[in-house]
Coordinates of C-alpha atoms and ligand atoms in Angstrom, one line a residue:
Chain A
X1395 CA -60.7 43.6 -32.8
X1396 CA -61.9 40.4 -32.5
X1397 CA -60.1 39.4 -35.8
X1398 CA -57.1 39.8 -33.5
X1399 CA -55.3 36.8 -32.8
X1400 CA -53.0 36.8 -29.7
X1401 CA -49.8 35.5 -29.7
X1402 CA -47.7 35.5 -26.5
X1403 CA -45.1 32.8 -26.9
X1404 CA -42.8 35.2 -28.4
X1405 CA -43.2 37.5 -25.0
X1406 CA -42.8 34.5 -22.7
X1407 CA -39.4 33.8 -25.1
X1408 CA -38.1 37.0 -24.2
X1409 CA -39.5 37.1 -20.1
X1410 CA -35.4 36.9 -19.6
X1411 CA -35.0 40.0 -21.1
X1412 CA -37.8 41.8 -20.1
X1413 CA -37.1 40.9 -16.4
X1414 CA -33.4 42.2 -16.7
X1415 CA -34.7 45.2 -17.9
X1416 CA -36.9 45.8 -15.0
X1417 CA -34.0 44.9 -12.9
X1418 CA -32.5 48.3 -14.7
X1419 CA -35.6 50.1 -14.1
X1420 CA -35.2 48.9 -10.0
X1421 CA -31.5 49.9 -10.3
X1422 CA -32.2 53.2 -11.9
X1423 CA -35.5 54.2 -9.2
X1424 CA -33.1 53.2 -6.2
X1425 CA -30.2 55.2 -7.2
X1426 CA -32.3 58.3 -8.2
X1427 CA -34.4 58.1 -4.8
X1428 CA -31.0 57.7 -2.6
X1429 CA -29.9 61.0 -4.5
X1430 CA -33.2 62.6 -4.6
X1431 CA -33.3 62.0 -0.6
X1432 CA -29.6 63.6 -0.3
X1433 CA -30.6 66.8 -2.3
X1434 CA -34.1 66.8 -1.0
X1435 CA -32.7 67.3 2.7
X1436 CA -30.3 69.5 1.8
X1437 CA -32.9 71.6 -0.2
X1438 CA -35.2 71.4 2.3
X1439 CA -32.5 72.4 4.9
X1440 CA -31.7 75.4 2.5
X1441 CA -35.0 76.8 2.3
X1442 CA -35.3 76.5 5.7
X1443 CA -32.1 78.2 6.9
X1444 CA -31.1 80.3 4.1
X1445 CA -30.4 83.5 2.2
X1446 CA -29.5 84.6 -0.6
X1447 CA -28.6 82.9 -4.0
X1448 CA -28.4 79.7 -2.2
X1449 CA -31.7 80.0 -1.7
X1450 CA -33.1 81.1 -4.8
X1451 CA -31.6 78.4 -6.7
X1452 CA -33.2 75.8 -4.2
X1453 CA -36.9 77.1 -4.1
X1454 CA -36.3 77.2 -8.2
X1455 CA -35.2 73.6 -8.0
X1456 CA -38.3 72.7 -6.0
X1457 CA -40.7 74.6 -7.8
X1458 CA -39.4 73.2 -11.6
X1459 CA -39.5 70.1 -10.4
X1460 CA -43.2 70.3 -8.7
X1461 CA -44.4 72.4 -11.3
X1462 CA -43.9 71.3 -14.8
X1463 CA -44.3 67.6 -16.6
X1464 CA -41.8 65.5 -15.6
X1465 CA -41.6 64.6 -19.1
X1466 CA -40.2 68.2 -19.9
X1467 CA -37.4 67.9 -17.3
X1468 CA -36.4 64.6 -19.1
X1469 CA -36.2 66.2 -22.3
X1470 CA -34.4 69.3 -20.4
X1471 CA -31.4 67.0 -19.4
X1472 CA -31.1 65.1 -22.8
X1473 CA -31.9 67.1 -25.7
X1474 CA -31.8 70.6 -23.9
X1475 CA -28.3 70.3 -22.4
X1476 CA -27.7 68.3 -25.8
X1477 CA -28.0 71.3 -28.1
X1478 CA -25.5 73.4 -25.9
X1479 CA -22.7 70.9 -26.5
X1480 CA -23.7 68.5 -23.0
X1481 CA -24.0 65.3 -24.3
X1482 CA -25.1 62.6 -21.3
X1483 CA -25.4 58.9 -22.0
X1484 CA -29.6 57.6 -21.8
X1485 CA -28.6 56.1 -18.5
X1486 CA -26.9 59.8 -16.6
X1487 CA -29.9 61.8 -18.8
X1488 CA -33.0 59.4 -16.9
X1489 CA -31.2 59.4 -13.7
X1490 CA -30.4 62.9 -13.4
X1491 CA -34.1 63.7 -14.3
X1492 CA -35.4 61.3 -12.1
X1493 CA -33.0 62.5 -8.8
X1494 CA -34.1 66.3 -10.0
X1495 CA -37.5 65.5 -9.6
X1496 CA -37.4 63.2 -6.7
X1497 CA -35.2 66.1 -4.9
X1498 CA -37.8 68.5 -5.4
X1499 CA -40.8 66.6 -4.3
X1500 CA -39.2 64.8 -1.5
X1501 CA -37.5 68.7 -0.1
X1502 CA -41.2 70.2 0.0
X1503 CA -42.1 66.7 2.0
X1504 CA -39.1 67.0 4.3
X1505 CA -39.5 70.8 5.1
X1506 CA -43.4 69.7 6.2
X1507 CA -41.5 66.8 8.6
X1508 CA -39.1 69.6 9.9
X1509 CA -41.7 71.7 11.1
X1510 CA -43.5 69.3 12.9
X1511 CA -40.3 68.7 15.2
X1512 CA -41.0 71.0 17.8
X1513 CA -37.6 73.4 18.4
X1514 CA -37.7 72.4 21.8
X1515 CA -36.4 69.0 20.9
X1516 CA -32.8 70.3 19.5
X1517 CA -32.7 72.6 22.8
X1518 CA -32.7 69.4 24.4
X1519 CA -30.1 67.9 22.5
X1520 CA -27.9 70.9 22.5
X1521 CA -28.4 71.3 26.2
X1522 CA -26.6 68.0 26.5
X1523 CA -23.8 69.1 25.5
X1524 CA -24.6 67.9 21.6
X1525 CA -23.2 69.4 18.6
X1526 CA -25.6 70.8 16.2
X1527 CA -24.4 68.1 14.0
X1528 CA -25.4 65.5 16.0
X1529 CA -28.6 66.7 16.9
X1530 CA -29.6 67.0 13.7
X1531 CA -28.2 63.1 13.0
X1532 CA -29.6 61.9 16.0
X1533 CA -32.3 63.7 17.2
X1534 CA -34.4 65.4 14.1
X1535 CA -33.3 63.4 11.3
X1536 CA -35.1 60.1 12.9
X1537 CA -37.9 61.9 13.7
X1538 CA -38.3 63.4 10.2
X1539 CA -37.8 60.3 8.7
X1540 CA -40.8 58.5 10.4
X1541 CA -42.7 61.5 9.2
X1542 CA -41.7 60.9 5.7
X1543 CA -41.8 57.5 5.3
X1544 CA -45.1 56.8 3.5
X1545 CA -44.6 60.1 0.6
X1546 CA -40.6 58.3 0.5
X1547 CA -42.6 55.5 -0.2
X1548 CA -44.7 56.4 -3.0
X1549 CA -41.9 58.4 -4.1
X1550 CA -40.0 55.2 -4.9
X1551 CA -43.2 53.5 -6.7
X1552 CA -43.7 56.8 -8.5
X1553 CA -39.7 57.0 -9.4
X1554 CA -40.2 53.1 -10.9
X1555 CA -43.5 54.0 -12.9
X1556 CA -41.9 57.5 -14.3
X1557 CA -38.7 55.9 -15.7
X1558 CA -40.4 54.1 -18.3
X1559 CA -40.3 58.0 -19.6
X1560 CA -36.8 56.7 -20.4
X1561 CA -37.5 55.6 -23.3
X1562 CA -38.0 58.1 -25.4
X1563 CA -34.9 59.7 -24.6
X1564 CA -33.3 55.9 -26.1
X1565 CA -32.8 54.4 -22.3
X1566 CA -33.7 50.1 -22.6
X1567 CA -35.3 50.2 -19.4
X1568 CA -38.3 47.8 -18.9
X1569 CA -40.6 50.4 -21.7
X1570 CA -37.7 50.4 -23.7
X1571 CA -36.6 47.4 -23.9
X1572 CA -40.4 46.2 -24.1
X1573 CA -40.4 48.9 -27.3
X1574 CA -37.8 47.7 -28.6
X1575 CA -39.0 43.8 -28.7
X1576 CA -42.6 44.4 -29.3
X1577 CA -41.7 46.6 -32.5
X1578 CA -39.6 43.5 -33.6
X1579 CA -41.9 41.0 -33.5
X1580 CA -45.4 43.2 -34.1
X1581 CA -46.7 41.8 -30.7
X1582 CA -47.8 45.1 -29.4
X1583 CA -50.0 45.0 -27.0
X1584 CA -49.0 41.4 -26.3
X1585 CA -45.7 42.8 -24.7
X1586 CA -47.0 46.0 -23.1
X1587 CA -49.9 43.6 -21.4
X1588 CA -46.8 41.3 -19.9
X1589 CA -44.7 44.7 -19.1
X1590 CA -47.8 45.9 -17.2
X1591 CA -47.9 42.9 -15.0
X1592 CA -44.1 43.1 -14.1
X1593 CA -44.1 46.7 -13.7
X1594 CA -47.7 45.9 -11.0
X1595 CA -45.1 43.2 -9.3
X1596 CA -42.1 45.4 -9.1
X1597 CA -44.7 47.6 -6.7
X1598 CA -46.3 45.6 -5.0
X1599 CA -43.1 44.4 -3.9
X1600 CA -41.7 47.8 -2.8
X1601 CA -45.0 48.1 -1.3
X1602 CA -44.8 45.0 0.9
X1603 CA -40.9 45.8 1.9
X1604 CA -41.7 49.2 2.7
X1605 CA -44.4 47.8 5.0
X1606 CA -42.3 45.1 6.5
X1607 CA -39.1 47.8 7.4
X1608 CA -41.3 50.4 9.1
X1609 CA -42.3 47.9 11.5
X1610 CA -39.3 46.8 12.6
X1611 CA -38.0 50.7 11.8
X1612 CA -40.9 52.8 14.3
X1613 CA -41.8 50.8 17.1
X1614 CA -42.5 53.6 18.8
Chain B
X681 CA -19.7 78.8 40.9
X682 CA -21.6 80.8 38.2
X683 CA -21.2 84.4 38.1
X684 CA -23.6 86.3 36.5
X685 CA -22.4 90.0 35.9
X686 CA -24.3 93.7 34.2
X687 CA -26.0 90.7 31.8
X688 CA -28.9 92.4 28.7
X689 CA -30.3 90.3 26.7
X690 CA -32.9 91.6 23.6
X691 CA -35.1 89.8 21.5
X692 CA -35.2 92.7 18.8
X693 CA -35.7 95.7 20.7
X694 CA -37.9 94.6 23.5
X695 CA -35.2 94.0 26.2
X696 CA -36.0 90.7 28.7
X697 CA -32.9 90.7 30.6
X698 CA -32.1 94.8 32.0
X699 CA -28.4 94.1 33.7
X700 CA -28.5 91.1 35.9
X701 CA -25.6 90.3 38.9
X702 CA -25.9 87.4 40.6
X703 CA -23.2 84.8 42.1
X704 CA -24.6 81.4 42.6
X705 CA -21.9 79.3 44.8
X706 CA -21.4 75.7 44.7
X707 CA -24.1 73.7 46.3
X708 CA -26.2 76.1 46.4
X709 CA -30.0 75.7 45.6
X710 CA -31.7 79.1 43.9
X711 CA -35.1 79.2 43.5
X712 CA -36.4 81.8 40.7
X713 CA -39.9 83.0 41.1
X714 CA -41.9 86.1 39.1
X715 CA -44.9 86.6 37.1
X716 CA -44.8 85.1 33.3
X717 CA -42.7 86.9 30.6
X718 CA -40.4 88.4 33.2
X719 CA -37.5 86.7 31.8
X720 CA -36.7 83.6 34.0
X721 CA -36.2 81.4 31.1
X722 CA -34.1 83.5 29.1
X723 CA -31.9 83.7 32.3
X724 CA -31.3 80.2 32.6
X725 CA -30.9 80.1 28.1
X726 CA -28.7 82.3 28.5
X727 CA -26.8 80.8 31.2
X728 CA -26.4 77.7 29.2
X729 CA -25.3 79.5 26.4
X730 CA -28.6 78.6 24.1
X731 CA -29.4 82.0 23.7
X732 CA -27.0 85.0 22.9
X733 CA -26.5 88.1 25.2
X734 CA -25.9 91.5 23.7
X735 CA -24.2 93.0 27.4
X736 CA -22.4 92.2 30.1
X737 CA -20.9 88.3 31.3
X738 CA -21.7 84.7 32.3
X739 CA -18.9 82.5 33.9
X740 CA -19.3 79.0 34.4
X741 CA -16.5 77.8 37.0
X742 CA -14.3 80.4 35.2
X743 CA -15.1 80.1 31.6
X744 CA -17.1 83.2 29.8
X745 CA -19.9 81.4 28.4
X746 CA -20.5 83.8 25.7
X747 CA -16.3 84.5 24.7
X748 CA -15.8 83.9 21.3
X749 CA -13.2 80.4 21.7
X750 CA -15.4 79.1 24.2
X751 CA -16.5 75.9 23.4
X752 CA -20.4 75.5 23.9
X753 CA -20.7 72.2 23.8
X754 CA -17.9 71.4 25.9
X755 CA -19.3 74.1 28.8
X756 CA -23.2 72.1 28.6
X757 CA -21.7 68.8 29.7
X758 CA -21.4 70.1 33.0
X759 CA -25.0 71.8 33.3
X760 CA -27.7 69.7 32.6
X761 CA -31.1 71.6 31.9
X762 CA -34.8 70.4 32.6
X763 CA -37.5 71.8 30.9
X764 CA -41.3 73.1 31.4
X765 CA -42.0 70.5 28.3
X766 CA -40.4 66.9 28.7
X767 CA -38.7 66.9 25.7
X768 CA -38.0 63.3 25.7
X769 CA -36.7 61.4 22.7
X770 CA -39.8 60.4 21.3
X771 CA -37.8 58.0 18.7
X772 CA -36.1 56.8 21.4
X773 CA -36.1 53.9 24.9
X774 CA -35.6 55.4 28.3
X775 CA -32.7 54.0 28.0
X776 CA -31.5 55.1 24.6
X777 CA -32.5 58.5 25.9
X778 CA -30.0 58.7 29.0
X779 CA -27.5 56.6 27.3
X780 CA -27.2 58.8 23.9
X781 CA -25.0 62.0 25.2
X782 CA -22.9 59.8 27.6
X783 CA -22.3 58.0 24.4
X784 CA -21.9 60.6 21.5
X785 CA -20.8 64.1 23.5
X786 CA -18.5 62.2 26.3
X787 CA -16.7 59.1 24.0
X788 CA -18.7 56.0 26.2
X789 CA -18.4 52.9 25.7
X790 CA -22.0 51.3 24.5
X791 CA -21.7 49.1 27.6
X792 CA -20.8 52.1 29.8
X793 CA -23.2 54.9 28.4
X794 CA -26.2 51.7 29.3
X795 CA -24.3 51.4 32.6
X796 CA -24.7 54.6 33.2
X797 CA -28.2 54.9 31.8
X798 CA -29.6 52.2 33.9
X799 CA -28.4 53.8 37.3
X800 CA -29.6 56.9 36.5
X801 CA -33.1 55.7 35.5
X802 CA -33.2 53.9 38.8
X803 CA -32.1 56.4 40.6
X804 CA -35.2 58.7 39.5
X805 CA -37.5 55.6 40.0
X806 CA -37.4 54.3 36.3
X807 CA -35.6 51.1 36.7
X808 CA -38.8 49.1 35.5
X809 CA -38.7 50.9 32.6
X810 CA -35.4 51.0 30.5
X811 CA -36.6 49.7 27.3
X812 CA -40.1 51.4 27.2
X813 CA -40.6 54.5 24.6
X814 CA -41.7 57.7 25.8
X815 CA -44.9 57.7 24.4
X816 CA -45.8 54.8 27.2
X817 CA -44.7 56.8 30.3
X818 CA -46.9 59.9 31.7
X819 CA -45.7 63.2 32.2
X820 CA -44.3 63.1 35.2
X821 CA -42.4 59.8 34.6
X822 CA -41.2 61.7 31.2
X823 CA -40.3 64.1 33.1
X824 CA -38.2 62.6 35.7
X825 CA -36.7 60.7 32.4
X826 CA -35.6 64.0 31.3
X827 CA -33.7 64.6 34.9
X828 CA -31.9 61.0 34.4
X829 CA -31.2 62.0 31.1
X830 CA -29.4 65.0 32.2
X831 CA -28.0 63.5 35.5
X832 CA -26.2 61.3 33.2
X833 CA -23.5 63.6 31.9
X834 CA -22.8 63.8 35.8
X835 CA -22.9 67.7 35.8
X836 CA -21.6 70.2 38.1
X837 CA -24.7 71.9 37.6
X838 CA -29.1 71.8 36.9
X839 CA -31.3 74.1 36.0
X840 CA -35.0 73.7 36.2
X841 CA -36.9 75.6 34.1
X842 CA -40.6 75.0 35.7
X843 CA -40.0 71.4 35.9
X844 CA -43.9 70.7 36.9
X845 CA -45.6 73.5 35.8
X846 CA -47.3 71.2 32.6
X847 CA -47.9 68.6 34.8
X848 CA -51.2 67.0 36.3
X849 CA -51.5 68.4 39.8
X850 CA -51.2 64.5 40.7
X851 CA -47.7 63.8 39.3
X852 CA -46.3 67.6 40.5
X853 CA -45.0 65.3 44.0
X854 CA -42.3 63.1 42.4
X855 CA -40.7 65.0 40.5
X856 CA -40.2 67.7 43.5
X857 CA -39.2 64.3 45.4
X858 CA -36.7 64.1 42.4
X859 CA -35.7 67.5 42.6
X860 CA -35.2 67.1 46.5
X861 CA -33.1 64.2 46.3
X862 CA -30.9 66.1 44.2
X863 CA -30.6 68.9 46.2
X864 CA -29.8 66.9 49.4
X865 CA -27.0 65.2 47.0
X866 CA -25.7 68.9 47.1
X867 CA -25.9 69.0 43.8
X868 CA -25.8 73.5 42.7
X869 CA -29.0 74.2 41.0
X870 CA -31.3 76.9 40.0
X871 CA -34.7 76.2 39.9
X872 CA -37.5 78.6 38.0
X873 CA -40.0 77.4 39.6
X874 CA -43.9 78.2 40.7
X875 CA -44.2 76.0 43.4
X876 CA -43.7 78.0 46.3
X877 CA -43.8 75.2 49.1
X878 CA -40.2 73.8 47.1
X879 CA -38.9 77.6 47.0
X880 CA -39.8 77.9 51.1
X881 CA -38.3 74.1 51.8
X882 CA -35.5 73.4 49.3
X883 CA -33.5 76.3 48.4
X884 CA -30.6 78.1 49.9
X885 CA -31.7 81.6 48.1
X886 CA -35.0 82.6 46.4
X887 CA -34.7 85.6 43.9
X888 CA -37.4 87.8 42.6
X889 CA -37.8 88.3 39.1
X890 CA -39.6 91.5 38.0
X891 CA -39.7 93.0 34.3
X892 CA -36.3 92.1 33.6
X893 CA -34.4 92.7 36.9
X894 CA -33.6 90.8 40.0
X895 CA -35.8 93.2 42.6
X896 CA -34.9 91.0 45.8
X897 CA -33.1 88.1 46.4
X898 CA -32.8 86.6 49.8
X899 CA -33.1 83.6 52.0
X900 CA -36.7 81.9 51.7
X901 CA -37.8 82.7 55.2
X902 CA -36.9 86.9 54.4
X903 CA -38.8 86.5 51.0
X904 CA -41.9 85.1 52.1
X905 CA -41.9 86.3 55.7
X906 CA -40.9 89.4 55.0
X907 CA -41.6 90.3 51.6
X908 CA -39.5 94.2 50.9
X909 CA -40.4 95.6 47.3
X910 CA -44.2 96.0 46.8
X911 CA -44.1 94.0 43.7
X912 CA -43.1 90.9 45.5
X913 CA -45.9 91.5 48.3
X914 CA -48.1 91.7 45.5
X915 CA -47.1 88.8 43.5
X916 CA -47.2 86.5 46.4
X917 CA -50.6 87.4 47.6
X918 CA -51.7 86.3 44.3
X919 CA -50.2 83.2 44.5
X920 CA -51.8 82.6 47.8
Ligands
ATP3154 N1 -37.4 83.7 21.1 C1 -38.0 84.8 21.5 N2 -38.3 85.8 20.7 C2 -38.9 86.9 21.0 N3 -39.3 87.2 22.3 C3 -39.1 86.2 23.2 C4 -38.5 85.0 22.9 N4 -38.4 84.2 24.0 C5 -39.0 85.0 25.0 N5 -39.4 86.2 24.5 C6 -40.0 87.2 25.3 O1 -39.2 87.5 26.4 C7 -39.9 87.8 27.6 C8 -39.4 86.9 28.7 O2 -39.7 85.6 28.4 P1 -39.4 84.4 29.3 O3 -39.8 83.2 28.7 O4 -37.9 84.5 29.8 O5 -40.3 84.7 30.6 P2 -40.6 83.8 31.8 O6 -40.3 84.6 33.0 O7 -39.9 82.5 31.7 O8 -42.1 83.6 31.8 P3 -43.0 82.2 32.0 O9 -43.3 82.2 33.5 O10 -44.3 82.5 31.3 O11 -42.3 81.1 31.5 C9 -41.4 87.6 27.2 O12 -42.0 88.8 26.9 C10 -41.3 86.8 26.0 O13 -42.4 87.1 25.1
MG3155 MG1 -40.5 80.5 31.3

């Protein structure tokens, strides 16, 4: 070990690189949380209003993805779906796995914010003449959302750490593309040390946004 | 004019509403009293349409509320409804309260729904207010937000489902002074209600609510004066 002699000017040569890549990591966590929150409300609103097959397909979604390594629902949408003929590029195969698992987590989390809005709240709206629609929109959804906001939160830091999964199904995310370079050069744990750092920075950001909108979001 | 005919209404099998008739003119005020679970709050839900009846009909200036083509939503605008819990907007101003349906249900203008807001809120005492959340008014001022808010659709009709009944004893007074107004403004209303002195002094009509039926309706001074079915007698020597 402390034969080991560090060399990190060929990381600091490639920071350009690394820091695209983390841009695709960001890209790839927002997409798959604005999909995971579209399918996580409508499986929560599912589970919560449903019968049927509907239903059992949603409460399977939500247990799968809450239930098992999210490692296995990666390898699910590339190589399983690969070996019955679906072939997906890295890119589809990380952000489907990602929106699956975001869905399922964030439905349990909105079902919890649901039940915390007292019913008397959309006999309110509805007695004002408001479509169901719109009290929904209006009314619960806001509500909901406040309630959510911190798990949404560490969803999105959890969605940008669990990406770097991506690279073993061949995706050049941030741990990809940092694979990819270290293996080049043999600078190892040079480049993972650096890659550490930027991933730290990518959440402390989120962190800090997060913590900026929901004060000028809830100033109730 | 609402007109209330041969009206059940079941939650499973234990029947709450057991053939109701009752014709409530324009500008009239009814006061509903009875003991709890005797089914004055499913009356006025299914009034409004925000519960289903399984017999008889509810007309609402000539439209069945409960006719398959009716349209619900269209029918509300002209009832507004107060509840026993505020029910205000929590995510919301005072303002943004009142202004939202005006805005959304009835097509507004922004500047016209706040227009319309504002006047309201002052009518019922608010106007210092507008852009405070609900969480910074007391009951009774969240309660008299929820009459704005309601007063805002400018309906043809309120009902009061025990407006102060979860209020401090202290704040009871302005929202009956609310209520009052309103009633004065000849405004048709039905009122669930446990405050007796409003029953006595406001209303037109006071009906009797007992296990599911109407057992007397009459004008306030032949209800508490002279109190007929033996249930009612009882039920106000309670209260007293
Ligand atoms: N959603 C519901 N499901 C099942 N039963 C209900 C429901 N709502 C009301 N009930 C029952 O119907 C009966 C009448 O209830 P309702 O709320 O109309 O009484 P109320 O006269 O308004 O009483 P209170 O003075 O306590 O408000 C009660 O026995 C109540 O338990
Ligand atoms: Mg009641």
């Amino acid at each position: 070990m402390l034969d080991y002699n560090f060399h990190w000017r060929p990381v600091f040569k490639s920071l350009p690189d690394l820091l695209a890549a983390g841009l695709t990591t960001l890209e790839i966590a927002a997409l798959s949380m604005v999909l995971g929150i579209i399918f996580g409300l409508a499986l929560a609103l599912i589970r919560m209003h449903m019968r049927g097959p509907l239903k059992w397909v949603a409460s399977a979604w939500v247990e799968l993805a809450r239930n098992t390594p999210a490692l296995f629902q990666l390898f699910f949408f590339g190589f399983g779906l690969g070996a019955v003929g679906i072939h997906m590029s890295p890119y589809v195969i990380v952000l489907a796995a990602l929106s699956f698992n975001c869905a399922g987590y964030l439905a349990e989390n909105f079902r919890g914010g649901f039940q915390a809005i007292p019913d008397t709240q959309i006999r309110a709206a509805r007695s004002l003449g408001m479509t169901a629609w719109q009290s929904y929109t209006r009314i619960i959804i806001p509500q909901v959302f406040r309630i959510v906001y911190h798990p949404l939160t560490n969803q999105i830091v959890w969605a940008v750490l669990m990406s770097s999964l991506g690279m073993l199904v061949g995706f050049r995310e941030l741990s990809g593309e940092t694979q990819a370079l270290a293996s080049r050069t043999y600078r190892i744990f040079e480049y993972f040390a650096v890659t550490a750092v930027i991933y730290y920075v990518i959440v402390k950001i989120i962190l800090g946004a997060s913590r900026l909108l929901s004060a000028r979001l809830f100033r109730y | 004019m609402i007109q209330i005919r041969g009206l059940e209404k079941y939650f499973g099998t234990l029947q709450v509403l057991k053939g109701i008739d009752l014709d409530i003119p324009k500008g009239e005020v009814l006061s509903i009293i009875g003991a709890s679970g005797s089914g004055k709050s499913t009356l006025l839900y299914c009034i409004n349409g925000l519960e289903a009846i399984q017999a008889g009909t509810v007309s609402v200036a000539g439209t069945d509320v409960h006719a398959k083509g009716t349209d619900v939503n269209k029918l509300r605008q002209k009832m507004g409804m107060v509840f026993q819990q505020w029910n205000s907007f929590p995510h919301l101003t005072a303002l943004e309260n009142v202004a939202l349906a005006p805005k959304i249900v009835k097509g507004k203008s922004k500047a016209e729904a706040r227009d319309i807001a504002a006047k309201q809120l002052k009518h019922v005492g608010l106007g210092d207010k507008l852009d405070v959340y609900p969480s910074a008014l007391s009951g009774g001022q969240q309660q008299r937000l929820a009459i704005a808010r309601a007063l805002a659709m400018e309906p043809d009709y309120m009902l009061f489902d025990e407006a102060t009944s979860a209020l401090d004893p202290e704040l009871v007074g302005e929202v009956l002074d609310t209520m009052r107004l309103l009633a004065e403004d000849g405004m048709t209303m039905i009122c669930v209600t446990h405050e007796m002195s409003f029953a006595r002094d406001v209303s037109d009509r006071v009906a009797f609510f007992h296990e599911g039926v109407i057992e007397e309706i009459d004008t306030p001074a032949n209800i508490f004066g002279v109190p007929k079915s033996e249930h009612l007698q009882k039920f106000l020597s309670n209260i007293r």
